Tab-separated table of N, CA and C in Angstrom:
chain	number	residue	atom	x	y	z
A	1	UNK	N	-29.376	-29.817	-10.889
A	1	UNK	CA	-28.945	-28.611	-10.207
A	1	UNK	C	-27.696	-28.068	-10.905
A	2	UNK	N	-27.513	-26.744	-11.076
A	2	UNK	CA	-26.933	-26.286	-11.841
A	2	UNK	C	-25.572	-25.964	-10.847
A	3	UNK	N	-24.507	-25.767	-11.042
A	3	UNK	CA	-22.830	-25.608	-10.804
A	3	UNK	C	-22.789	-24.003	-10.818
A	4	UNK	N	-22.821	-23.434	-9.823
A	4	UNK	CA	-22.404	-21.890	-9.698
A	4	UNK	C	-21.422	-21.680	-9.148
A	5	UNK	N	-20.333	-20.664	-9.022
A	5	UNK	CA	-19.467	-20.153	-8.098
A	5	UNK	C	-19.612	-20.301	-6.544
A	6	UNK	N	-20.788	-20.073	-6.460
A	6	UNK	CA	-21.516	-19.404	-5.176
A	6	UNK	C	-21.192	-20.734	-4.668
A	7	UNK	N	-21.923	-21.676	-5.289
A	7	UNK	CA	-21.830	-23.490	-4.565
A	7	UNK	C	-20.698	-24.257	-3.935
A	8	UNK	N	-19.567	-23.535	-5.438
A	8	UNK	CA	-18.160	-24.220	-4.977
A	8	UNK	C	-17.098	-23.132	-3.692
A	9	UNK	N	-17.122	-21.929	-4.189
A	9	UNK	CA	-16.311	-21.093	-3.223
A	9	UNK	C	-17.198	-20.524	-2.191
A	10	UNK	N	-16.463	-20.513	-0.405
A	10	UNK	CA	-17.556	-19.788	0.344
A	10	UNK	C	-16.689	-18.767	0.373
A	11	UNK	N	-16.870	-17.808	0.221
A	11	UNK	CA	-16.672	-16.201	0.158
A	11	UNK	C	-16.850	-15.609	1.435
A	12	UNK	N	-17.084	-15.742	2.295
A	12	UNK	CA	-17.281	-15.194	4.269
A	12	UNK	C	-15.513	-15.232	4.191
A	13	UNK	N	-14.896	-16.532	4.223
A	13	UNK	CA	-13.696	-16.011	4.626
A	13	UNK	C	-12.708	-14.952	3.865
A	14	UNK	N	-12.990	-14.608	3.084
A	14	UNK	CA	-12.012	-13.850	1.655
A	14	UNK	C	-12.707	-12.069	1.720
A	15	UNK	N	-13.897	-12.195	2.219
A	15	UNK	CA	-14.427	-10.727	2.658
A	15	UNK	C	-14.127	-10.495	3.988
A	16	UNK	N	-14.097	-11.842	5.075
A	16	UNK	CA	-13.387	-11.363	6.093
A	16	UNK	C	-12.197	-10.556	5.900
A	17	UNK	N	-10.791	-11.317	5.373
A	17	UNK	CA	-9.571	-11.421	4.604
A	17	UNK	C	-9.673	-9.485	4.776
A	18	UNK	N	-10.290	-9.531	4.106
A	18	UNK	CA	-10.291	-7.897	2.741
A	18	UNK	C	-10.478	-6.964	3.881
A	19	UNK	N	-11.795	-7.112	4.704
A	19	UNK	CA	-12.047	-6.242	6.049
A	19	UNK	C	-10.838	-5.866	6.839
A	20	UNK	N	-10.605	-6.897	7.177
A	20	UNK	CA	-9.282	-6.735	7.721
A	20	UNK	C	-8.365	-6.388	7.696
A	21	UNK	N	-7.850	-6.304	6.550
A	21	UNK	CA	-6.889	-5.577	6.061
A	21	UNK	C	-7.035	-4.099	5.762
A	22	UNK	N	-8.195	-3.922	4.769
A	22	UNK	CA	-8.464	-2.166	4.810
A	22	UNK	C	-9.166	-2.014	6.482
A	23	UNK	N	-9.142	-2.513	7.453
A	23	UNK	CA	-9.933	-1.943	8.549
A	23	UNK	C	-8.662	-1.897	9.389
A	24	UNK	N	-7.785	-2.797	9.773
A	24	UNK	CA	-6.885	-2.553	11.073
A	24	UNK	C	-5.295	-2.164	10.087
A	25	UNK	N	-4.736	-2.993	9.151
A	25	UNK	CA	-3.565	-2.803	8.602
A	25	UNK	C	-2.841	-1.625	8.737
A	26	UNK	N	-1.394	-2.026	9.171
A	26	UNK	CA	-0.961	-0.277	9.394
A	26	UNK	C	-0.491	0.081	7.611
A	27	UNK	N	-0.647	-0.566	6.703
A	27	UNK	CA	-0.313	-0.245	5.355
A	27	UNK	C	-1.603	0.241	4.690
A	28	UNK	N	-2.495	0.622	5.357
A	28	UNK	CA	-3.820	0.780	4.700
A	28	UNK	C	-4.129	2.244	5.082
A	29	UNK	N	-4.721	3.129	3.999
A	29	UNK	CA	-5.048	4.486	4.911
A	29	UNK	C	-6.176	5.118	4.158
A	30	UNK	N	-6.943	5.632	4.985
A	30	UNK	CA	-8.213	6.802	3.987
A	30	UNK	C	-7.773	7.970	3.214
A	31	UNK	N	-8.127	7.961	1.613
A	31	UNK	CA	-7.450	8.417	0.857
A	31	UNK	C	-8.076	10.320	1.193
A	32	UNK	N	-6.986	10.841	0.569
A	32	UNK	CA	-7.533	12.295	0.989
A	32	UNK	C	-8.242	13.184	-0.533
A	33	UNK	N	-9.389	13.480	-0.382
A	33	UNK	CA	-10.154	13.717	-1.024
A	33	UNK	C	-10.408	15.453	-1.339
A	34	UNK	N	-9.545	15.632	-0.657
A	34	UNK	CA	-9.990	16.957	-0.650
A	34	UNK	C	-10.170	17.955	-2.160
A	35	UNK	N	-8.908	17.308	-2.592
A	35	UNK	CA	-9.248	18.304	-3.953
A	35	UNK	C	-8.395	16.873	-5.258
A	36	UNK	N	-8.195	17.071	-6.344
A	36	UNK	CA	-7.960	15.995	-7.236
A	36	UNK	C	-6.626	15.824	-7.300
A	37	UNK	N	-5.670	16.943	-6.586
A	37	UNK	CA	-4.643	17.002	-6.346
A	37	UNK	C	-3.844	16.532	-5.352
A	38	UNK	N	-4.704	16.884	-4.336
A	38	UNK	CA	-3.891	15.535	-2.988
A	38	UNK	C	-4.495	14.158	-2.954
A	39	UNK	N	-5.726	13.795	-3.537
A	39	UNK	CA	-5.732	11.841	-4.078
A	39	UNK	C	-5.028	11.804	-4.989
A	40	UNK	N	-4.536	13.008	-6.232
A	40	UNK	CA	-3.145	11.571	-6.868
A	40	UNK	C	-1.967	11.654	-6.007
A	41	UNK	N	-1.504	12.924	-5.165
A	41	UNK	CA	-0.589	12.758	-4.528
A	41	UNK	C	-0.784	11.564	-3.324
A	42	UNK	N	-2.076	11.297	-2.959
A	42	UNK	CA	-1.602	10.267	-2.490
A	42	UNK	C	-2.039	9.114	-2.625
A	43	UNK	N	-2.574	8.641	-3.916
A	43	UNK	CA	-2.078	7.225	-4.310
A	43	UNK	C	-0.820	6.863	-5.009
A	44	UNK	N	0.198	8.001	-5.300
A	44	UNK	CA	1.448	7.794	-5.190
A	44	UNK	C	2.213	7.283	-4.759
A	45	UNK	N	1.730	7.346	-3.105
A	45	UNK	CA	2.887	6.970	-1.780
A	45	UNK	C	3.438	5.766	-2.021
A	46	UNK	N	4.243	5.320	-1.452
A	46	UNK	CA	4.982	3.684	-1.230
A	46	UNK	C	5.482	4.323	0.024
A	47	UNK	N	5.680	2.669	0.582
A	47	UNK	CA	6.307	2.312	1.478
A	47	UNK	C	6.435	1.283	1.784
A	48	UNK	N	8.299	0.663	2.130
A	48	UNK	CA	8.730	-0.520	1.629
A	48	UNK	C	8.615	-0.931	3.489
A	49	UNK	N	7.821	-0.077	4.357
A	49	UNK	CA	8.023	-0.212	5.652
A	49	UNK	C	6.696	-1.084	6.595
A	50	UNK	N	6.461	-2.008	7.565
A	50	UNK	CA	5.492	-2.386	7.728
A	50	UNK	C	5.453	-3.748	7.898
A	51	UNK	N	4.209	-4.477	8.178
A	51	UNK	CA	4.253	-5.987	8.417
A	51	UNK	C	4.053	-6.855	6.769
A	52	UNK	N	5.322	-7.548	7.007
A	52	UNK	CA	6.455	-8.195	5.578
A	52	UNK	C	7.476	-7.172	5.088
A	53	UNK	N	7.247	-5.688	5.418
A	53	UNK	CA	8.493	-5.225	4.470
A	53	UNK	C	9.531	-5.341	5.545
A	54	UNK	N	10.674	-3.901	4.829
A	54	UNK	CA	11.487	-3.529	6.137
A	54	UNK	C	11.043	-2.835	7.655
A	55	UNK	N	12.422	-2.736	8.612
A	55	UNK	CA	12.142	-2.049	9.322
A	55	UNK	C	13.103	-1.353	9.173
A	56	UNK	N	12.909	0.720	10.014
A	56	UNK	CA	13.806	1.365	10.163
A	56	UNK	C	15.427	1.351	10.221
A	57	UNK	N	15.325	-0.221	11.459
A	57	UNK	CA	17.012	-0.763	11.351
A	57	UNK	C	17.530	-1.180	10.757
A	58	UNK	N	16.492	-1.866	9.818
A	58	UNK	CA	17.703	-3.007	8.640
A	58	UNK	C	17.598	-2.280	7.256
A	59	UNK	N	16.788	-1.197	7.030
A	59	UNK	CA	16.749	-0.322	5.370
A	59	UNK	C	18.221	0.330	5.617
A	60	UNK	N	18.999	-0.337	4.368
A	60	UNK	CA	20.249	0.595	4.660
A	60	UNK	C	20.342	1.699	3.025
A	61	UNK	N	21.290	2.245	2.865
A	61	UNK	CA	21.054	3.567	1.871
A	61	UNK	C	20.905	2.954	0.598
A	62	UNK	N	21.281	1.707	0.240
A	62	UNK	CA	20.791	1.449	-1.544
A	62	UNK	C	19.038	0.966	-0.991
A	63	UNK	N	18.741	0.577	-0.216
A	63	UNK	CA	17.362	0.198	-0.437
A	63	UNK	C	16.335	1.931	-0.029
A	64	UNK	N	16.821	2.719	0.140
A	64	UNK	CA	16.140	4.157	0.566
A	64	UNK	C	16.272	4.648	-0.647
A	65	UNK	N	17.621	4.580	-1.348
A	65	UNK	CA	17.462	5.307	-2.557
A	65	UNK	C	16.659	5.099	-3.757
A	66	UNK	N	16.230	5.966	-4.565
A	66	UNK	CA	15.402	5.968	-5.647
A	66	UNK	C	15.879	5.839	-6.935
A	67	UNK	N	15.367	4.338	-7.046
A	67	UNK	CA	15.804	3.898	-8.409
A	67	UNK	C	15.274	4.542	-9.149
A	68	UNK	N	16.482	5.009	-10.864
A	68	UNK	CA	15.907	6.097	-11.731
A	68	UNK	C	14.615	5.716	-12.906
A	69	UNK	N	14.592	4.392	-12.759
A	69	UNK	CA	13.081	4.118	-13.072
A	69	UNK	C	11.575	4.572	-12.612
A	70	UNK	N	12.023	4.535	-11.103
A	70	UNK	CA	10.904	5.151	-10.366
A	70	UNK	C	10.102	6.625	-10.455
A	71	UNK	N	10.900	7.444	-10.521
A	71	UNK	CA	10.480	8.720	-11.055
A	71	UNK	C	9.271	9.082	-11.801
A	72	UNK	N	8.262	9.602	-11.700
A	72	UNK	CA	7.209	9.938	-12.743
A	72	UNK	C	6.103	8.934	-12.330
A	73	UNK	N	6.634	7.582	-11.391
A	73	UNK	CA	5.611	6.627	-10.812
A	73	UNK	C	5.417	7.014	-9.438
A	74	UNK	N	6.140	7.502	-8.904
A	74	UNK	CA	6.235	7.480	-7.476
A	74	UNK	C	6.871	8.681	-6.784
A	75	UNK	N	6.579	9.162	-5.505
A	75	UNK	CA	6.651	10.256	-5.367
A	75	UNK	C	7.400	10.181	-4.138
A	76	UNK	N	9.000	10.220	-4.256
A	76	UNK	CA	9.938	9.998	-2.920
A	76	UNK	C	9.979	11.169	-1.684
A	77	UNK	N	9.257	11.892	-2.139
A	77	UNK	CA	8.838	12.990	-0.825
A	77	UNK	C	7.383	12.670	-0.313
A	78	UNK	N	6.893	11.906	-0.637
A	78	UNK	CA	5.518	11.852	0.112
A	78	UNK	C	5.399	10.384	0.732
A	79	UNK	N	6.647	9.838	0.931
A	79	UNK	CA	6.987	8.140	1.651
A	79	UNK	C	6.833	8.673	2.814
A	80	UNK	N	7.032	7.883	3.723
A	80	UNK	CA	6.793	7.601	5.302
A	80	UNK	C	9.054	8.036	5.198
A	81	UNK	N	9.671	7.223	4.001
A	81	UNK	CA	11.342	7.533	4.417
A	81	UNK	C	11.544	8.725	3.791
A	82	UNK	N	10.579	9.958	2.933
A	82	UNK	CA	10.832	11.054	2.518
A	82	UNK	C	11.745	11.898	2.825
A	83	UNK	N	11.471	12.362	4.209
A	83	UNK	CA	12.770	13.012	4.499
A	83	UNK	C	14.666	12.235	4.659
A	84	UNK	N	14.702	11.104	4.618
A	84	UNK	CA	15.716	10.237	4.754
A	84	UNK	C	16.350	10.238	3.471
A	85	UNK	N	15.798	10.364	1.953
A	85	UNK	CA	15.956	10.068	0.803
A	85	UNK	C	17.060	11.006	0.823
C-alpha cells in the first residue's frame, strides 16, 4: 500500500479551521467587486484592530501613525483608524 498525504494528514479539521474564519471572523470581509478599482482599494485595507490585535483603548499615537515605509502598500484612509490618522 502506497503512503499518500491523504493517509497521513486528516484535513476535516484544517477546512473546518479555514470556514471559520472566512465565515464568522470579524477580520474577514466580502471583497467589493464592483469595478477593478474598489477590489484593489480594498485589498489594501489593514487593520491592526480585532481578536489578537489592538483595541481602541490601548492604540496610542505612534502605533496609529504611518510608518514611511508603508505608503504605496497600504492605504491609511481606507483602515477601520482612517479618520484618527
Amino acid at each position: 500500500e502506497a503512503i499518500t498525504p491523504q493517509t497521513l494528514i486528516n484535513i476535516r479539521p484544517v477546512v473546518a479551521a479555514i470556514k471559520e474564519f472566512f465565515g464568522t471572523s470579524q477580520l474577514s470581509q466580502f471583497m467589493y467587486q464592483n469595478n477593478p478599482l474598489s477590489g484593489l482599494t480594498h485589498k489594501r485595507r489593514l487593520s491592526a484592530l480585532g481578536p489578537g490585535g489592538l483595541s481602541r483603548e490601548r492604540a496610542g499615537l505612534e502605533v496609529r501613525d504611518v510608518h514611511p515605509s508603508h505608503y504605496g502598500r497600504m492605504c491609511p484612509i481606507e483602515t477601520p483608524e482612517g479618520p484618527n490618522i
